[in-house]
PDB file of C-alpha atoms in Angstrom:
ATOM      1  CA  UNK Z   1     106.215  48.867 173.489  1.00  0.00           C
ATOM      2  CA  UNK Z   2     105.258  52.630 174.083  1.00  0.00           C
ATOM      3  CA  UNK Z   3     107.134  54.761 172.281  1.00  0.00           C
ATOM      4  CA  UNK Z   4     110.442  55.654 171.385  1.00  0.00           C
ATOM      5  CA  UNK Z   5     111.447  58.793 170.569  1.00  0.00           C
ATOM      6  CA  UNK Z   6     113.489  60.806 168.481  1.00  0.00           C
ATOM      7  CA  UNK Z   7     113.338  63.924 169.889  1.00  0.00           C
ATOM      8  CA  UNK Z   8     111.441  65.158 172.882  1.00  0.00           C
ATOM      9  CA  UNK Z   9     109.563  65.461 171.761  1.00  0.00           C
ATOM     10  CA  UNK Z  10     107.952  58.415 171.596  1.00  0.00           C
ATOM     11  CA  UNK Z  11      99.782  51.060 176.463  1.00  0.00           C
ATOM     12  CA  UNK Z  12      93.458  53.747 182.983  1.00  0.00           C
ATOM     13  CA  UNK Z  13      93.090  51.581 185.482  1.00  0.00           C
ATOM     14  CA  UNK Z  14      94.405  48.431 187.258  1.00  0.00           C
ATOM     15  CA  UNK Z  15      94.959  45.931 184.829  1.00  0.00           C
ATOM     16  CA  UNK Z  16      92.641  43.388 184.372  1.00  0.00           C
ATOM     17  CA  UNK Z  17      92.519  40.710 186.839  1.00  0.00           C
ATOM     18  CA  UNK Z  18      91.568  37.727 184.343  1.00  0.00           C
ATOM     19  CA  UNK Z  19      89.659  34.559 185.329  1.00  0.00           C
ATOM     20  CA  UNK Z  20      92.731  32.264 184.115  1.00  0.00           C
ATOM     21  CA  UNK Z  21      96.566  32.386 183.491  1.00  0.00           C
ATOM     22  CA  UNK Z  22      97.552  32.215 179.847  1.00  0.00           C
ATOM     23  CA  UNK Z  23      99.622  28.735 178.929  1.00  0.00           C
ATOM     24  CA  UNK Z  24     101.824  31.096 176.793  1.00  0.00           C
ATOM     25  CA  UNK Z  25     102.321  34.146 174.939  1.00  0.00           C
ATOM     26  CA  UNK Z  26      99.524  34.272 172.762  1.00  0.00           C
ATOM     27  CA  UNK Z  27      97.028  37.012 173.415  1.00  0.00           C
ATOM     28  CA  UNK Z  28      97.419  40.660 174.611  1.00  0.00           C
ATOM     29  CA  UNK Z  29      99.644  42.102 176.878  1.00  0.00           C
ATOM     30  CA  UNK Z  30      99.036  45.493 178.258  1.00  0.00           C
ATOM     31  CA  UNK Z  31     102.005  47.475 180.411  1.00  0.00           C
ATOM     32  CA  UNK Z  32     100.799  48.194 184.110  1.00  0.00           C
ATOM     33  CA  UNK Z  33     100.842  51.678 184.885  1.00  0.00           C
ATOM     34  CA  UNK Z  34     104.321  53.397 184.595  1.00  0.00           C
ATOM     35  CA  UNK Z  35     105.903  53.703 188.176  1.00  0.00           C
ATOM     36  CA  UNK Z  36     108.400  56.894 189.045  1.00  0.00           C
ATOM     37  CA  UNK Z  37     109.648  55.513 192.369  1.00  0.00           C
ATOM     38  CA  UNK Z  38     110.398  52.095 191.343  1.00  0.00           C
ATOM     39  CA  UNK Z  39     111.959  52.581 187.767  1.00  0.00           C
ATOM     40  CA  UNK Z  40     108.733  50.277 186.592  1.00  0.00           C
ATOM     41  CA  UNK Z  41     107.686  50.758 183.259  1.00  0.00           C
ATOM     42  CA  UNK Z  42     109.780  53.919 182.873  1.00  0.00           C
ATOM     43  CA  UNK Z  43     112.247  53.910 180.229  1.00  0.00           C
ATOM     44  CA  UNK Z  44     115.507  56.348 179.636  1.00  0.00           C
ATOM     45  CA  UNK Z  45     116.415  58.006 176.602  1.00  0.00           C
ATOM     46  CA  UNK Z  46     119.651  59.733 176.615  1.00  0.00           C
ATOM     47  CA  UNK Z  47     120.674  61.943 173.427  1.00  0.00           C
ATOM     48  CA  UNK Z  48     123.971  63.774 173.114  1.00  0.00           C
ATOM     49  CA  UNK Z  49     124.020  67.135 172.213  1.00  0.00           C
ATOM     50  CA  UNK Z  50     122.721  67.936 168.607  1.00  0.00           C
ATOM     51  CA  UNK Z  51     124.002  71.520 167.103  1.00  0.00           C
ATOM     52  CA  UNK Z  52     123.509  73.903 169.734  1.00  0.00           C
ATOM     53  CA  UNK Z  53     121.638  71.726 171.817  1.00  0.00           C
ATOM     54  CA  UNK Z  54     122.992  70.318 175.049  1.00  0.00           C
ATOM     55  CA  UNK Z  55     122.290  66.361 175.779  1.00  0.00           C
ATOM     56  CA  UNK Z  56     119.424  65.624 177.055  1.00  0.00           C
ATOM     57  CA  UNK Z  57     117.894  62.510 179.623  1.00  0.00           C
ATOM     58  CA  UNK Z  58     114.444  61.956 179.196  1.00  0.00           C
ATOM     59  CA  UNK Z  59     112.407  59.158 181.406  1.00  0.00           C
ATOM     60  CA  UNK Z  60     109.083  58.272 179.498  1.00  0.00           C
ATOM     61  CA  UNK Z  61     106.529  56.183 180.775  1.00  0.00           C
ATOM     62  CA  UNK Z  62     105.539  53.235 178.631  1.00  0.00           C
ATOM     63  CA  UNK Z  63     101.923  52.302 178.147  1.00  0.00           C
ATOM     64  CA  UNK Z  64      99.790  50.393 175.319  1.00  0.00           C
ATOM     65  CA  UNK Z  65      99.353  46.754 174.373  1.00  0.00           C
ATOM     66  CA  UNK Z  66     101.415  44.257 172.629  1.00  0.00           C
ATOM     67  CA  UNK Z  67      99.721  41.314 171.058  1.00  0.00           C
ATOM     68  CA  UNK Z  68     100.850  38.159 170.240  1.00  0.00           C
ATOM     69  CA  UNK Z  69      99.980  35.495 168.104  1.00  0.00           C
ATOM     70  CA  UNK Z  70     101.419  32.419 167.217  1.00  0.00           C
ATOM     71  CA  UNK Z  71     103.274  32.562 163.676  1.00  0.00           C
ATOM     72  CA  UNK Z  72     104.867  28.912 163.592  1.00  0.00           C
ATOM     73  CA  UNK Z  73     107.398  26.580 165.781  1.00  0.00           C
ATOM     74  CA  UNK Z  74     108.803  28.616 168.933  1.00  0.00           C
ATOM     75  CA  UNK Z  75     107.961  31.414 167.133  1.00  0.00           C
ATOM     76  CA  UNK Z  76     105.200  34.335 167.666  1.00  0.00           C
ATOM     77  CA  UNK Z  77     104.665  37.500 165.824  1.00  0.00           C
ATOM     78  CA  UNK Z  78     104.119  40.362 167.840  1.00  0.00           C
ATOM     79  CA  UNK Z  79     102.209  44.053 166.728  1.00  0.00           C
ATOM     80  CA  UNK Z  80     102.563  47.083 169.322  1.00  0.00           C
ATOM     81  CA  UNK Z  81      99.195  49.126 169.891  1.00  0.00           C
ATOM     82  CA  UNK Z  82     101.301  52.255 168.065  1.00  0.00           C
ATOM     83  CA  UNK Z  83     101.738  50.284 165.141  1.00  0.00           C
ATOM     84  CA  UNK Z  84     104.887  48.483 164.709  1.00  0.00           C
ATOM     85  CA  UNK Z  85     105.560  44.529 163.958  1.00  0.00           C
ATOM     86  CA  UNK Z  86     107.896  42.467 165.819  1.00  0.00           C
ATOM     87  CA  UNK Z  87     109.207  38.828 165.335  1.00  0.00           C
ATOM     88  CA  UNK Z  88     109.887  36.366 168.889  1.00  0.00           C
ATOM     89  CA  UNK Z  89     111.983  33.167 169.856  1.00  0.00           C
ATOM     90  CA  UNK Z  90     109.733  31.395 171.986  1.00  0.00           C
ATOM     91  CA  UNK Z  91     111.120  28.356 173.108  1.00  0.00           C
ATOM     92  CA  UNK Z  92     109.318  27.484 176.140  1.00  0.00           C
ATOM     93  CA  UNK Z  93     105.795  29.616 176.307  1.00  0.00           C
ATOM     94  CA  UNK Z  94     107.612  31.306 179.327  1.00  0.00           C
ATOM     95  CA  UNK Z  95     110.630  32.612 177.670  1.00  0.00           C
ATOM     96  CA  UNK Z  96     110.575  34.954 174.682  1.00  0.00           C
ATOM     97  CA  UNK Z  97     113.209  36.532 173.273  1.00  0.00           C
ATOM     98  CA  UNK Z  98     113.894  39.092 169.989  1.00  0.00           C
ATOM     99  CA  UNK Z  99     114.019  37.186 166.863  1.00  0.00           C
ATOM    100  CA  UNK Z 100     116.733  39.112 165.079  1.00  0.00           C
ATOM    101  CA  UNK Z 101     119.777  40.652 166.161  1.00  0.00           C
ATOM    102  CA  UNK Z 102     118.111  44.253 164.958  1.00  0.00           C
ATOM    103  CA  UNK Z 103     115.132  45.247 163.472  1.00  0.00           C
ATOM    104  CA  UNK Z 104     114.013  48.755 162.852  1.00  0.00           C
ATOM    105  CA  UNK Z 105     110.181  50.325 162.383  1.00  0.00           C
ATOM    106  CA  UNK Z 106     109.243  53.995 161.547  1.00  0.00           C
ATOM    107  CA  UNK Z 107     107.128  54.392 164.508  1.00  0.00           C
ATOM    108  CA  UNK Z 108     103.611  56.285 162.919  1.00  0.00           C
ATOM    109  CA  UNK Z 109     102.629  57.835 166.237  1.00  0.00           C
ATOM    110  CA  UNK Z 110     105.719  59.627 167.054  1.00  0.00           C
ATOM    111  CA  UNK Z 111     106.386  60.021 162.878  1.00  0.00           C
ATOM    112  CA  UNK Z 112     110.578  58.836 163.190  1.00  0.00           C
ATOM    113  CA  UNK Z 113     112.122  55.505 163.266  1.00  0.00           C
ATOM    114  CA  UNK Z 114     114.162  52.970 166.072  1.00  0.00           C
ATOM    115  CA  UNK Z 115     115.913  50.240 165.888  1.00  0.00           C
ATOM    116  CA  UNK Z 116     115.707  47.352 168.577  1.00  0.00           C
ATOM    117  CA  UNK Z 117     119.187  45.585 169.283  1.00  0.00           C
ATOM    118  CA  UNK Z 118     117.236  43.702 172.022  1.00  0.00           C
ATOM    119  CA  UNK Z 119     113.980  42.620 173.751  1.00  0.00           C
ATOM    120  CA  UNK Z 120     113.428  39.520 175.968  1.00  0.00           C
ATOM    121  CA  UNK Z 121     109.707  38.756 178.204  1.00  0.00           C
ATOM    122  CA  UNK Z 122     109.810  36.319 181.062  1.00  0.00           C
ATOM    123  CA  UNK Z 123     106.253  35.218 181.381  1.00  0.00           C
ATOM    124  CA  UNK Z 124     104.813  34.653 185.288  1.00  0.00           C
ATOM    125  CA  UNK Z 125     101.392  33.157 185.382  1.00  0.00           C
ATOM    126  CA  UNK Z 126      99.560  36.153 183.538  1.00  0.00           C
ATOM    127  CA  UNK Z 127     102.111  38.790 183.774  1.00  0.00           C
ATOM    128  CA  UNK Z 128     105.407  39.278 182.013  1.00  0.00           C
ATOM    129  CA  UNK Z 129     108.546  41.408 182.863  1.00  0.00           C
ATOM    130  CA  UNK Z 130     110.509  42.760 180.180  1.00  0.00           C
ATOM    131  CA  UNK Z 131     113.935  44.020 179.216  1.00  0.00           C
ATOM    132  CA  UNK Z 132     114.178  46.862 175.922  1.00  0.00           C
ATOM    133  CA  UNK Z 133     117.131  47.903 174.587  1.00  0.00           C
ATOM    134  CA  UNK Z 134     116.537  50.171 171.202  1.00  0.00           C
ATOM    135  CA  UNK Z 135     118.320  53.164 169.175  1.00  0.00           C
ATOM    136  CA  UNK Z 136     115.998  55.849 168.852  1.00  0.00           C
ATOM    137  CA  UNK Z 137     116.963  57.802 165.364  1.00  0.00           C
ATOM    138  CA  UNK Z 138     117.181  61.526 165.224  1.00  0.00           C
ATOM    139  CA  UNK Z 139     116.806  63.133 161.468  1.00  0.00           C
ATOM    140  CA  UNK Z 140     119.940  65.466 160.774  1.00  0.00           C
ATOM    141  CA  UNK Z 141     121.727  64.668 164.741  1.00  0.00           C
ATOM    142  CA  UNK Z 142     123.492  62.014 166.388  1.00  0.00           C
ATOM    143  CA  UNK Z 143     120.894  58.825 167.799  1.00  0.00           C
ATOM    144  CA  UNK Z 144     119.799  58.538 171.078  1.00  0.00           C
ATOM    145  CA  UNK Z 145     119.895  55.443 173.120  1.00  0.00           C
ATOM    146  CA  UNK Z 146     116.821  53.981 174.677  1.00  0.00           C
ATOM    147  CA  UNK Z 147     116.548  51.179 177.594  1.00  0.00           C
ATOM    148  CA  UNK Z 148     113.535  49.835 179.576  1.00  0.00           C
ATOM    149  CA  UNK Z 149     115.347  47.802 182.671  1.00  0.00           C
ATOM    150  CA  UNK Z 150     112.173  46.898 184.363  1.00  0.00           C
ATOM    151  CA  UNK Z 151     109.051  46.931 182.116  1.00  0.00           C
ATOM    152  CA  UNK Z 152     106.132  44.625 183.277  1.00  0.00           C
ATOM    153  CA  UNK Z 153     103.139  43.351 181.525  1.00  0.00           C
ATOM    154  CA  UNK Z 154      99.696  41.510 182.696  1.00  0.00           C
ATOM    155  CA  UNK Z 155      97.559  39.560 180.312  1.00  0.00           C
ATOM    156  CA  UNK Z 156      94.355  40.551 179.437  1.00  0.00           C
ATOM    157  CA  UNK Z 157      91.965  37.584 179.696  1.00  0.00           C
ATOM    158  CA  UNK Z 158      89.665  37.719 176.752  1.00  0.00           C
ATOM    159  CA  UNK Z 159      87.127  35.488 178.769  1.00  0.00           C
ATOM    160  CA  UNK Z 160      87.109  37.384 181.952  1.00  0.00           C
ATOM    161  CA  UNK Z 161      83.461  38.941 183.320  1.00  0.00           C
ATOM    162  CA  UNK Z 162      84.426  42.336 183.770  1.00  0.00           C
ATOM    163  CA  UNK Z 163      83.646  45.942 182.944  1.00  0.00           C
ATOM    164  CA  UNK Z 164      87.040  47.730 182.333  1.00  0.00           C
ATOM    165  CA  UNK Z 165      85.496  50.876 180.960  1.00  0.00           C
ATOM    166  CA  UNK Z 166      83.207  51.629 184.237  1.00  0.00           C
ATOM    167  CA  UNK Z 167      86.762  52.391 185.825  1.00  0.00           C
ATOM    168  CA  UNK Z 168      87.622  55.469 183.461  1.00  0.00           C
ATOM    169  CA  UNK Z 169      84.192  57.476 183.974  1.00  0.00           C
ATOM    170  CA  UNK Z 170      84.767  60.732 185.767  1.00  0.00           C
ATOM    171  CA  UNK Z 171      86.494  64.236 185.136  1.00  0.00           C
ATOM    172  CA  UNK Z 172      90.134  63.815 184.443  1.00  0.00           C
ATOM    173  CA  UNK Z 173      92.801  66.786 184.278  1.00  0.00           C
ATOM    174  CA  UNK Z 174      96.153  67.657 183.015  1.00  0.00           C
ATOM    175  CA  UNK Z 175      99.279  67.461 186.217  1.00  0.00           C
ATOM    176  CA  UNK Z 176     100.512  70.570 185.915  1.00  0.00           C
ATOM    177  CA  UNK Z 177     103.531  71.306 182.748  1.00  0.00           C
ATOM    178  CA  UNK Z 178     107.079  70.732 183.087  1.00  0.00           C
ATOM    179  CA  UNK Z 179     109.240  71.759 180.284  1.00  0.00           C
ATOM    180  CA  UNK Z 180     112.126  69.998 182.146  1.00  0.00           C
ATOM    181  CA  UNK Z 181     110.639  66.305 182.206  1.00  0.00           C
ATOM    182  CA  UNK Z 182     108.501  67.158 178.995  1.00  0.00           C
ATOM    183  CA  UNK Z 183     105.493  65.928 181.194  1.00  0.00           C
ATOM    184  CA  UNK Z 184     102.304  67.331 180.022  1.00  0.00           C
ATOM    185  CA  UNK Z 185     103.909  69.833 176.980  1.00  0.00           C
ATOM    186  CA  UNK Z 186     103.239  68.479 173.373  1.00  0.00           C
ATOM    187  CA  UNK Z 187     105.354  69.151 170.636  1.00  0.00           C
ATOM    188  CA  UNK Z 188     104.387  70.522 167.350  1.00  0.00           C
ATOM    189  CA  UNK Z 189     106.331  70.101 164.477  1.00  0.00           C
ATOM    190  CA  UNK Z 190     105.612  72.158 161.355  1.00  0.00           C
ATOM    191  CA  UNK Z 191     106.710  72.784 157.454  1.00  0.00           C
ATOM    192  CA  UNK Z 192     107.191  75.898 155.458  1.00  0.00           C
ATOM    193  CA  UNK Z 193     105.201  77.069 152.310  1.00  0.00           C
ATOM    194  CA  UNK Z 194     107.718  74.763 150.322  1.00  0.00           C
ATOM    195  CA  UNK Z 195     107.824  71.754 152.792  1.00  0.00           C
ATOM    196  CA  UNK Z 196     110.502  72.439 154.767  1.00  0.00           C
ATOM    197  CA  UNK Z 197     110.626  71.140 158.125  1.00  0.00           C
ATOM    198  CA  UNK Z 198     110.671  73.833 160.500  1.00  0.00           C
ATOM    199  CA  UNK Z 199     112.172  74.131 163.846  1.00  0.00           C
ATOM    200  CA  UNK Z 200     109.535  71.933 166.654  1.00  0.00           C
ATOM    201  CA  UNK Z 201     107.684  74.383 169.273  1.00  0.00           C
ATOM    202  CA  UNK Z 202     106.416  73.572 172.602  1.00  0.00           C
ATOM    203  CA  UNK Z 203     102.398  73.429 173.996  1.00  0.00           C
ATOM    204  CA  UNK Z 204     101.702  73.352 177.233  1.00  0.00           C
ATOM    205  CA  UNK Z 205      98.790  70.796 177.741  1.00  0.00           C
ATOM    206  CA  UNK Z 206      96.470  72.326 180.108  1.00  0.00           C
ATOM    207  CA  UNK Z 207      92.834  71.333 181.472  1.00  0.00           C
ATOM    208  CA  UNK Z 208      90.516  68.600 181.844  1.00  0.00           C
ATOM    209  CA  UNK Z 209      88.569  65.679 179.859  1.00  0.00           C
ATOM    210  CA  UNK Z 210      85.388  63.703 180.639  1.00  0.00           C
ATOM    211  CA  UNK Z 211      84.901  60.469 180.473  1.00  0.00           C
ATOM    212  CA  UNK Z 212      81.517  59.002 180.036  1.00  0.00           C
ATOM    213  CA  UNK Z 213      81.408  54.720 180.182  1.00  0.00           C
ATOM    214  CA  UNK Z 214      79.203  53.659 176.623  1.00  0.00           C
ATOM    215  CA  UNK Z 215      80.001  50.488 177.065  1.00  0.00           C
ATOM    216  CA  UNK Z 216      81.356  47.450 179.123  1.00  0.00           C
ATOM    217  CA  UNK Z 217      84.553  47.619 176.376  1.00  0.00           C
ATOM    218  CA  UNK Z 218      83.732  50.968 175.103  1.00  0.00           C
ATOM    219  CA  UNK Z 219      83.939  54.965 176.439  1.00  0.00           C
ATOM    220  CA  UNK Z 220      83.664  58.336 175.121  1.00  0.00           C
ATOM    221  CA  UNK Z 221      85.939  61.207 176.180  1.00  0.00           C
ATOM    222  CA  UNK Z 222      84.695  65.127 175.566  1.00  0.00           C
ATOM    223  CA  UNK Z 223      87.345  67.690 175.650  1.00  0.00           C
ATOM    224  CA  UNK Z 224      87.099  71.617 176.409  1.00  0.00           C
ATOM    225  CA  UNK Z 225      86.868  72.310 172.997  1.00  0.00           C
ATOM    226  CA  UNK Z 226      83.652  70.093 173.406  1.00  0.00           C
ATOM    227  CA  UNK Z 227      85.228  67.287 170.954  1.00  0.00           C
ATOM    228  CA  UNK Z 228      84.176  63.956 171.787  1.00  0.00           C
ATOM    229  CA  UNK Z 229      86.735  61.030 170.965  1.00  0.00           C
ATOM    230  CA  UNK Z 230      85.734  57.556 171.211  1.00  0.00           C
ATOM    231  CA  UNK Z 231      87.668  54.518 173.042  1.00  0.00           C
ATOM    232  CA  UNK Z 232      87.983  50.827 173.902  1.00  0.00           C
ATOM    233  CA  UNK Z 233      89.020  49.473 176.659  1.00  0.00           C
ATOM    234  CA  UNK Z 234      90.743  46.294 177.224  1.00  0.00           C
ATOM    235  CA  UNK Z 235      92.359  45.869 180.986  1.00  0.00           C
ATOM    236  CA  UNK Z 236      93.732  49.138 182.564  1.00  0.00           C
ATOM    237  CA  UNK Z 237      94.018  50.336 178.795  1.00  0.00           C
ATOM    238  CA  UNK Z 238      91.765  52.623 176.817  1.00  0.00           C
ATOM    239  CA  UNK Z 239      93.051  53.009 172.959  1.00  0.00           C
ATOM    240  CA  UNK Z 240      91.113  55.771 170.839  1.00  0.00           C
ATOM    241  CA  UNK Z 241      88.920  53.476 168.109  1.00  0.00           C
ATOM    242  CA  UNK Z 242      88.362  53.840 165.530  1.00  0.00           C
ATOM    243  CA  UNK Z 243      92.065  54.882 165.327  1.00  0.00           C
ATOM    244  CA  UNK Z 244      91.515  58.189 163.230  1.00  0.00           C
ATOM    245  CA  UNK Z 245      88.936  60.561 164.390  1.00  0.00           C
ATOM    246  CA  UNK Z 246      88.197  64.294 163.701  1.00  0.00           C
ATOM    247  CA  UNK Z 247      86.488  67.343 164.970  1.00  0.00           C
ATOM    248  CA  UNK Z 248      87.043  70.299 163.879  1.00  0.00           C
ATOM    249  CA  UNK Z 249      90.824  71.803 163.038  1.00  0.00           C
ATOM    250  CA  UNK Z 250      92.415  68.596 165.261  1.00  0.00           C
ATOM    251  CA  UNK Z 251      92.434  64.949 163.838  1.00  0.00           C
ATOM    252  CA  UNK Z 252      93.959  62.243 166.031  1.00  0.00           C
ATOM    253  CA  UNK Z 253      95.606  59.379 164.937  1.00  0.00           C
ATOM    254  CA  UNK Z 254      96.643  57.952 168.233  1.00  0.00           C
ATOM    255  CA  UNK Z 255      95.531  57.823 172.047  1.00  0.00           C
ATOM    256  CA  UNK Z 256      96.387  55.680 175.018  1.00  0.00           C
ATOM    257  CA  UNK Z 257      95.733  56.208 178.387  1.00  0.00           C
ATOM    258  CA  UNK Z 258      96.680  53.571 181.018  1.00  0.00           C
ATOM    259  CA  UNK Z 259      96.007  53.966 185.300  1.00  0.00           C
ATOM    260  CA  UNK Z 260      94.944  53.018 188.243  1.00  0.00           C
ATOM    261  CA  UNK Z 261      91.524  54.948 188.847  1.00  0.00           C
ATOM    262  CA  UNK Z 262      93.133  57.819 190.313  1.00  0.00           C
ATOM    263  CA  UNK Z 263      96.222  58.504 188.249  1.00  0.00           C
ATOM    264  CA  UNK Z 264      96.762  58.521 184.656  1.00  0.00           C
ATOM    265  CA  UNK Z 265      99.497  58.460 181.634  1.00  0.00           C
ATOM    266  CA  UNK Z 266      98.412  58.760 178.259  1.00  0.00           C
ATOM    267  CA  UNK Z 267     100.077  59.630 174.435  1.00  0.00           C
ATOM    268  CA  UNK Z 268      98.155  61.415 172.009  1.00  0.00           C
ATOM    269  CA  UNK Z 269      99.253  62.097 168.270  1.00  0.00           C
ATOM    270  CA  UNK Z 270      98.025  63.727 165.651  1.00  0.00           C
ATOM    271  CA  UNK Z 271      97.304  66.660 163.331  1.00  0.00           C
ATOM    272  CA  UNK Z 272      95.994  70.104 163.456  1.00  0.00           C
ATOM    273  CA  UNK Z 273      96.723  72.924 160.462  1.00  0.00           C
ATOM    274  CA  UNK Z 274      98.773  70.898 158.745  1.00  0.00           C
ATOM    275  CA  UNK Z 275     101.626  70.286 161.553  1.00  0.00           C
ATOM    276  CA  UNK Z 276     101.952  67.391 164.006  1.00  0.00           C
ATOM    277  CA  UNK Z 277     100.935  67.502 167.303  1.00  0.00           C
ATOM    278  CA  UNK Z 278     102.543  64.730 169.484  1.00  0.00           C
ATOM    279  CA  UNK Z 279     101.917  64.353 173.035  1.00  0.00           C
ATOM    280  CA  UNK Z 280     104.726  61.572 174.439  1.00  0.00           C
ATOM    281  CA  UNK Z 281     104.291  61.910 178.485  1.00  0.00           C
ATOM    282  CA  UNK Z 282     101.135  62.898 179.508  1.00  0.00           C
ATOM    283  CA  UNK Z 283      99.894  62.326 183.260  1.00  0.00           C
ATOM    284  CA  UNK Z 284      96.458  63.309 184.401  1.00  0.00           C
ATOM    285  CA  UNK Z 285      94.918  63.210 187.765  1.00  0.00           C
ATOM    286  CA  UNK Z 286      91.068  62.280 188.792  1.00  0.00           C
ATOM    287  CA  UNK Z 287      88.927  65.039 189.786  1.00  0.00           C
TER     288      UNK Z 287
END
């Protein structure tokens, strides 16, 4: 699942239209593109106030991949594309349903930890709704609660004749910034001379990328810096590979984007002069 988050700062394209249905779970299962209007594929964090704080409601689009394999009977083993393991009850290749009453990961792209308390899939043919309910932790503050009512899922058919990547090529920029959603503003989180965590600022995320198609599975995306970061694509879902990349000050660990051809989310985390630099809600537009 696409992030959770601790503090606010957490799976471009339609997705793939595969040749077949899967007969079960098994394979990988990318989230459509995140929907404001209908609720789909946006989850809700809500944090009380922390110190002098006030609460805060956050709605964060959920993208990335979740794949499954099977891991003995009615059972599947599940790893997110940001990096966390998950066990399944699958008892009839339709219904699948969190293994354990709780489990907990320390999330690597967003650098803190949730716990899931639950997390069911109801297959259809090759797509999948799905129900979250998590506790994101926050380090030193009360925990936030996190719910995804109405995420949804299509297979991605590893068979299918297509050419995902020739969907992402063009110029791509940043939706304007908006401190009060956290869309488009990254937050960096930096230590003292002795280690100390210090207080997390905010960055505007401003400008464009473009996108160049290398591949039927594979594309290349040069920033205004003139970095170049390299990506595959599976479905309506480009994931930065390999998964740690460099140039210059900036090395990134982590990015997803996930659209429709005109419209874009992405999340994008990693390092630059020794802080983290984590990017939870981004949202570009075609040019």
């Amino acid at each position: 699942m696409r992030k959770l988050i601790l503090f606010v700062l957490v799976p471009l394209f339609p997705a793939c239209n595969g040749s077949s249905s899967p007969s079960g779970f098994e394979g990988t299962w990318n989230y459509d593109l995140p929907d404001r209007a209908s609720g789909t594929n946006m989850a809700h964090l809500s944090c009380p106030a922390q110190g002098g704080a006030p609460a805060m409601e956050l709605d964060i689009p959920q993208i990335g991949n979740l794949v499954l394999v099977r891991d003995g009977d009615q059972m599947l083993a599940g790893r997110t594309s940001q990096g966390c393991s998950w066990t399944f009850h699958d008892a009839d290749g339709e219904h699948a349903s969190f293994a354990s009453a709780e489990a907990t990961c320390n999330n690597p792209v967003i650098g803190s930890s949730y716990t899931i308390t639950g997390w069911t899939l109801a297959r259809d043919g090759a797509g999948a709704a799905e129900v979250v309910e998590a506790v994101s932790h926050r380090p030193g503050g009360p925990d936030c609660d996190f719910v995804l009512a109405s995420g949804k899922r299509t297979w991605v058919d590893p068979d299918a004749d297509d050419d995902p990547a020739a969907a992402f090529v063009g110029s791509w920029a940043y939706a304007p910034p908006d401190p009060l959603t956290r869309t488009n503003v990254a937050t960096v989180a930096c230590a003292d001379a002795e280690g100390n965590p210090l207080p997390p600022s905010s960055e505007p995320q401003l400008g464009s990328i473009a996108i160049e198609r290398t591949g039927p599975h594979t594309a290349a995306a040069t920033d205004g810096d003139g970095c170049t970061w390299t990506f595959a694509v599976h479905g309506n879902t480009a994931l930065l590979d390999p998964s740690a990349q460099r140039c210059g000050p900036l090395t990134l660990h982590h990015w997803a984007l996930a659209g429709d051809g005109g419209h874009a989310f992405e999340v994008r985390s990693g390092e630059r002069a020794g802080c983290r630099v984590l990017l939870s809600i981004g949202e570009r537009a075609r040019q």
